[in-house]
Tab-separated table of C-alpha atoms in Angstrom:
chain	number	residue	atom	x	y	z
A	2	UNK	CA	173.425	113.142	124.542
A	3	UNK	CA	170.673	115.242	126.087
A	4	UNK	CA	167.022	114.207	125.913
A	5	UNK	CA	164.235	116.737	125.852
A	6	UNK	CA	160.980	116.388	127.765
A	7	UNK	CA	159.094	114.984	124.783
A	8	UNK	CA	161.644	112.197	124.355
A	9	UNK	CA	161.530	111.392	128.045
A	10	UNK	CA	157.722	111.197	128.100
A	11	UNK	CA	157.731	109.042	124.988
A	12	UNK	CA	160.247	106.758	126.664
A	13	UNK	CA	158.153	106.461	129.804
A	14	UNK	CA	155.057	105.646	127.741
A	15	UNK	CA	156.929	103.027	125.721
A	16	UNK	CA	158.268	101.463	128.905
A	17	UNK	CA	154.757	101.334	130.361
A	18	UNK	CA	153.446	99.731	127.195
A	19	UNK	CA	156.205	97.130	127.240
A	20	UNK	CA	155.473	96.455	130.918
A	21	UNK	CA	151.787	95.843	130.230
A	22	UNK	CA	152.296	93.768	127.106
A	23	UNK	CA	154.879	91.380	128.526
A	24	UNK	CA	152.701	89.958	131.281
A	25	UNK	CA	153.723	92.305	134.083
A	26	UNK	CA	156.058	89.785	135.646
A	27	UNK	CA	157.380	92.405	138.059
A	28	UNK	CA	153.961	92.846	139.712
A	29	UNK	CA	153.264	90.418	142.529
A	30	UNK	CA	150.207	88.284	141.785
A	31	UNK	CA	148.332	89.490	144.863
A	32	UNK	CA	148.850	93.135	143.872
A	33	UNK	CA	147.590	92.995	140.290
A	34	UNK	CA	144.545	95.058	139.355
A	35	UNK	CA	141.960	94.279	136.690
A	36	UNK	CA	140.582	97.474	135.139
A	37	UNK	CA	137.027	96.646	134.087
A	38	UNK	CA	136.281	100.032	132.537
A	39	UNK	CA	138.581	102.224	130.478
A	40	UNK	CA	138.332	104.063	127.173
A	41	UNK	CA	140.966	104.456	124.484
A	42	UNK	CA	140.445	107.526	122.304
A	43	UNK	CA	142.649	107.202	119.262
A	44	UNK	CA	142.192	109.872	116.555
A	45	UNK	CA	143.452	107.430	113.910
A	46	UNK	CA	140.011	105.810	114.126
A	47	UNK	CA	136.494	107.308	113.874
A	48	UNK	CA	135.396	109.527	116.775
A	49	UNK	CA	131.907	111.022	116.668
A	50	UNK	CA	130.435	114.038	118.417
A	51	UNK	CA	127.891	113.201	121.103
A	52	UNK	CA	125.580	115.857	122.529
A	53	UNK	CA	127.977	118.548	121.338
A	54	UNK	CA	131.018	116.864	122.906
A	55	UNK	CA	134.072	115.426	121.197
A	56	UNK	CA	136.656	113.955	123.574
A	57	UNK	CA	140.360	114.798	123.408
A	58	UNK	CA	142.775	112.013	122.429
A	59	UNK	CA	143.685	109.421	125.028
A	60	UNK	CA	145.864	106.881	123.200
A	61	UNK	CA	146.843	103.475	124.457
A	62	UNK	CA	150.390	104.566	125.323
A	63	UNK	CA	149.005	107.258	127.627
A	64	UNK	CA	146.606	104.859	129.319
A	65	UNK	CA	149.365	102.336	129.960
A	66	UNK	CA	151.665	105.006	131.353
A	67	UNK	CA	148.940	106.327	133.671
A	68	UNK	CA	147.933	102.911	135.002
A	69	UNK	CA	151.376	101.350	135.453
A	70	UNK	CA	151.730	102.856	138.980
A	71	UNK	CA	148.336	101.352	139.863
A	72	UNK	CA	149.596	97.853	138.957
A	73	UNK	CA	146.897	97.363	136.332
A	74	UNK	CA	147.906	94.276	134.357
A	75	UNK	CA	144.654	93.256	132.680
A	76	UNK	CA	141.330	94.808	131.832
A	77	UNK	CA	138.418	95.602	129.546
A	78	UNK	CA	138.502	98.298	126.853
A	79	UNK	CA	135.023	99.851	126.670
A	80	UNK	CA	133.457	101.594	123.684
A	81	UNK	CA	132.029	104.987	124.635
A	82	UNK	CA	129.235	107.021	123.088
A	83	UNK	CA	131.862	108.807	120.994
A	84	UNK	CA	132.868	105.524	119.337
A	85	UNK	CA	129.403	104.818	117.975
A	86	UNK	CA	129.393	101.396	116.342
A	87	UNK	CA	132.997	101.576	115.104
A	88	UNK	CA	134.952	98.384	115.724
A	89	UNK	CA	138.231	99.271	113.998
A	90	UNK	CA	139.783	100.929	117.059
A	91	UNK	CA	138.764	98.050	119.298
A	92	UNK	CA	140.091	95.397	116.970
A	93	UNK	CA	143.417	97.227	116.678
A	94	UNK	CA	143.705	97.916	120.416
A	95	UNK	CA	142.960	94.345	121.486
A	96	UNK	CA	145.437	93.026	118.940
A	97	UNK	CA	148.142	95.313	120.333
A	98	UNK	CA	147.400	94.564	123.986
A	99	UNK	CA	147.188	90.788	123.727
A	100	UNK	CA	145.225	88.107	125.576
A	101	UNK	CA	145.229	89.726	129.021
A	102	UNK	CA	142.777	92.304	127.659
A	103	UNK	CA	139.202	92.052	126.410
A	104	UNK	CA	136.633	94.379	124.878
A	105	UNK	CA	133.164	95.779	125.551
A	106	UNK	CA	131.495	97.120	122.430
A	107	UNK	CA	128.377	98.790	121.052
A	108	UNK	CA	126.534	97.345	118.059
A	109	UNK	CA	123.388	98.114	116.065
A	110	UNK	CA	120.334	95.932	116.703
A	111	UNK	CA	120.613	94.379	113.247
A	112	UNK	CA	124.222	93.227	113.610
A	113	UNK	CA	124.653	89.872	111.831
A	114	UNK	CA	125.397	86.860	113.978
A	115	UNK	CA	128.596	86.327	111.992
A	116	UNK	CA	129.916	89.742	113.088
A	117	UNK	CA	129.135	88.952	116.730
A	118	UNK	CA	131.041	85.688	116.400
A	119	UNK	CA	133.967	87.467	114.718
A	120	UNK	CA	134.220	90.017	117.525
A	121	UNK	CA	133.894	87.298	120.156
A	122	UNK	CA	136.876	85.523	118.567
A	123	UNK	CA	138.871	88.726	119.128
A	124	UNK	CA	138.025	88.646	122.862
A	125	UNK	CA	135.052	90.998	122.866
A	126	UNK	CA	133.159	89.855	125.933
A	127	UNK	CA	130.223	92.218	126.315
A	128	UNK	CA	127.691	94.545	124.706
A	129	UNK	CA	127.141	97.991	126.185
A	130	UNK	CA	123.779	99.771	126.227
A	131	UNK	CA	124.338	103.488	126.757
A	132	UNK	CA	120.957	104.627	128.047
A	133	UNK	CA	122.505	107.559	129.895
A	134	UNK	CA	123.766	109.150	126.664
A	135	UNK	CA	122.265	108.701	123.265
A	136	UNK	CA	121.183	105.045	123.145
A	137	UNK	CA	117.379	104.863	123.056
A	138	UNK	CA	116.010	101.348	123.141
A	139	UNK	CA	112.939	99.869	124.673
A	140	UNK	CA	113.704	97.385	127.411
A	141	UNK	CA	112.174	94.662	125.247
A	142	UNK	CA	114.642	95.570	122.473
A	143	UNK	CA	117.523	95.489	124.963
A	144	UNK	CA	116.452	92.075	126.238
A	145	UNK	CA	116.099	90.699	122.705
A	146	UNK	CA	119.535	91.902	121.523
A	147	UNK	CA	121.223	90.965	124.811
A	148	UNK	CA	119.767	87.473	124.622
A	149	UNK	CA	120.904	87.018	121.010
A	150	UNK	CA	124.508	88.182	121.469
A	151	UNK	CA	124.844	85.999	124.549
A	152	UNK	CA	123.658	82.969	122.598
A	153	UNK	CA	125.929	83.715	119.628
A	154	UNK	CA	129.035	85.187	121.235
A	155	UNK	CA	128.776	84.441	124.951
A	156	UNK	CA	128.540	88.176	125.653
A	157	UNK	CA	127.092	89.626	128.812
A	158	UNK	CA	125.351	93.017	128.706
A	159	UNK	CA	126.429	96.245	130.392
A	160	UNK	CA	124.006	99.074	131.093
A	161	UNK	CA	124.999	102.689	131.566
A	162	UNK	CA	121.987	104.400	133.136
A	163	UNK	CA	120.687	106.067	136.228
A	164	UNK	CA	119.601	102.849	137.905
A	165	UNK	CA	116.546	104.607	139.332
A	166	UNK	CA	115.131	104.672	135.786
A	167	UNK	CA	115.461	100.883	135.630
A	168	UNK	CA	113.109	100.311	138.563
A	169	UNK	CA	110.072	99.315	136.422
A	170	UNK	CA	112.203	96.873	134.441
A	171	UNK	CA	114.002	94.886	137.131
A	172	UNK	CA	111.994	91.735	136.456
A	173	UNK	CA	112.827	91.688	132.734
A	174	UNK	CA	116.477	92.593	133.200
A	175	UNK	CA	116.858	89.977	135.915
A	176	UNK	CA	116.034	87.246	133.406
A	177	UNK	CA	119.054	88.046	131.223
A	178	UNK	CA	121.960	85.573	131.437
A	179	UNK	CA	124.299	88.224	132.906
A	180	UNK	CA	124.064	91.991	133.253
A	181	UNK	CA	126.509	94.552	134.562
A	182	UNK	CA	125.562	98.022	135.801
A	183	UNK	CA	128.075	100.797	135.140
A	184	UNK	CA	129.298	103.334	137.700
A	185	UNK	CA	127.455	101.978	140.769
A	186	UNK	CA	124.163	102.875	139.093
A	187	UNK	CA	125.006	106.585	139.122
A	188	UNK	CA	122.638	107.939	141.826
A	189	UNK	CA	121.636	107.454	145.427
A	190	UNK	CA	118.047	106.939	144.268
A	191	UNK	CA	119.241	104.100	142.074
A	192	UNK	CA	121.002	102.136	144.830
A	193	UNK	CA	117.910	100.132	145.924
A	194	UNK	CA	117.422	99.093	142.288
A	195	UNK	CA	121.100	98.124	142.049
A	196	UNK	CA	120.729	95.939	145.129
A	197	UNK	CA	117.630	94.253	143.672
A	198	UNK	CA	119.620	93.499	140.515
A	199	UNK	CA	122.538	92.193	142.592
A	200	UNK	CA	120.103	89.779	144.220
A	201	UNK	CA	119.280	88.569	140.702
A	202	UNK	CA	122.971	88.022	139.874
A	203	UNK	CA	124.035	91.359	138.384
A	204	UNK	CA	127.625	92.590	138.665
A	205	UNK	CA	128.228	96.240	139.516
A	206	UNK	CA	131.145	98.340	138.323
A	207	UNK	CA	132.943	100.212	141.096
A	208	UNK	CA	133.858	102.918	138.612
A	209	UNK	CA	133.308	106.588	137.878
A	210	UNK	CA	133.403	107.855	141.455
A	211	UNK	CA	133.954	111.333	140.042
A	212	UNK	CA	130.753	111.243	138.020
A	213	UNK	CA	128.214	109.705	140.402
A	214	UNK	CA	125.742	111.435	142.707
A	215	UNK	CA	125.803	109.152	145.712
A	216	UNK	CA	127.634	108.145	148.872
A	217	UNK	CA	130.284	105.911	147.313
A	218	UNK	CA	131.546	104.181	150.496
A	219	UNK	CA	127.967	103.411	151.534
A	220	UNK	CA	127.208	101.965	148.093
A	221	UNK	CA	130.357	99.826	148.061
A	222	UNK	CA	129.566	98.441	151.499
A	223	UNK	CA	125.939	97.696	150.646
A	224	UNK	CA	126.748	95.911	147.378
A	225	UNK	CA	129.597	93.838	148.838
A	226	UNK	CA	127.419	92.894	151.790
A	227	UNK	CA	124.673	91.721	149.431
A	228	UNK	CA	127.092	89.695	147.257
A	229	UNK	CA	130.894	89.671	147.731
A	230	UNK	CA	131.292	88.639	144.080
A	231	UNK	CA	129.293	91.532	142.616
A	232	UNK	CA	131.744	94.453	142.570
A	233	UNK	CA	134.269	94.873	139.755
A	234	UNK	CA	136.690	97.796	139.913
A	235	UNK	CA	137.587	100.052	137.001
A	236	UNK	CA	139.394	103.330	136.505
A	237	UNK	CA	136.945	104.901	134.025
A	238	UNK	CA	139.981	106.576	132.445
A	239	UNK	CA	140.105	109.141	130.933
A	240	UNK	CA	136.880	110.044	132.788
A	241	UNK	CA	135.339	111.975	129.898
A	242	UNK	CA	132.708	114.490	131.059
A	243	UNK	CA	133.048	113.439	134.700
A	244	UNK	CA	132.900	116.109	137.401
A	245	UNK	CA	136.425	115.022	138.294
A	246	UNK	CA	138.766	112.466	136.714
A	247	UNK	CA	139.841	109.195	138.264
A	248	UNK	CA	142.394	109.527	141.047
A	249	UNK	CA	144.589	106.908	142.699
A	250	UNK	CA	142.681	107.665	145.895
A	251	UNK	CA	139.618	106.015	144.294
A	252	UNK	CA	141.447	102.700	144.219
A	253	UNK	CA	142.603	103.229	147.789
A	254	UNK	CA	139.003	103.971	148.810
A	255	UNK	CA	137.957	100.534	147.583
A	256	UNK	CA	140.696	98.948	149.695
A	257	UNK	CA	139.857	101.011	152.775
A	258	UNK	CA	136.094	100.410	152.618
A	259	UNK	CA	136.102	96.719	151.718
A	260	UNK	CA	139.154	95.438	153.575
A	261	UNK	CA	141.789	93.079	152.131
A	262	UNK	CA	139.674	90.044	151.235
A	263	UNK	CA	136.709	91.789	149.621
A	264	UNK	CA	138.938	94.389	147.975
A	265	UNK	CA	140.988	91.629	146.365
A	266	UNK	CA	137.778	90.270	144.870
A	267	UNK	CA	136.689	93.661	143.549
A	268	UNK	CA	140.123	94.615	142.240
A	269	UNK	CA	140.976	91.305	140.604
A	270	UNK	CA	139.160	88.008	140.895
A	271	UNK	CA	135.583	89.200	140.283
A	272	UNK	CA	136.638	90.977	137.106
A	273	UNK	CA	138.766	88.108	135.834
A	274	UNK	CA	135.896	85.684	136.444
A	275	UNK	CA	133.421	87.914	134.598
A	276	UNK	CA	135.549	88.918	131.591
A	277	UNK	CA	137.677	85.799	131.198
A	278	UNK	CA	141.006	87.251	130.005
A	279	UNK	CA	143.980	84.910	129.616
A	280	UNK	CA	145.942	85.696	132.782
């Protein structure tokens, strides 16, 4: 029997999904990668236009197929601006993936505590504040909501912003139980602010190299030198609106710049410690 290309691709995707969902026993423990930042765009669930942009589909099967060669075996599914406050896709995706995977969501300021607790029970670990696109909150509002969801659900807070814009607010943000800055803080001008936040205990996502405006190797070195436990790697797949999408060379760059010991932290143990999947 002959198989056409569609059947072959479907088979590869199914095999990748099975590989990810069965614990990835074939991947040596020291080679596993934790993906701290990826998006699943499933048209079966609500997708909203943001600033005139609607992303193309990027279903779970495609993500798993694309990351299998990278030895990604665990990670965090992140809600993007195009997800709004929808939780249906995240609930379904985490259920399908199983306990090696957790979620990062977006919620309205008036979310009931019971909903936070319900999402936390489904392995949602963090709240994302998208200041870079569409989320307009005062820093006091961010601090208040971040403090509440941490108390109720144990969530940390993730901030997507040009870190340079956070400069006046470092003192307030530093008092939060745990914050994470997306995409290395985005700009060269933001790196000093990122380092100040690292000194206060922030974690920094080594993600989105194709969307930042900075010297990535320099930033990786500076952050790891300030705190070896600060960097957490992520693919940023499918890299919506980035100048270029994620490439396998981005992962290799982390290894080349940091060296074996620090790279292992960034690619695995720092992320696992922060997000607490069942691995």
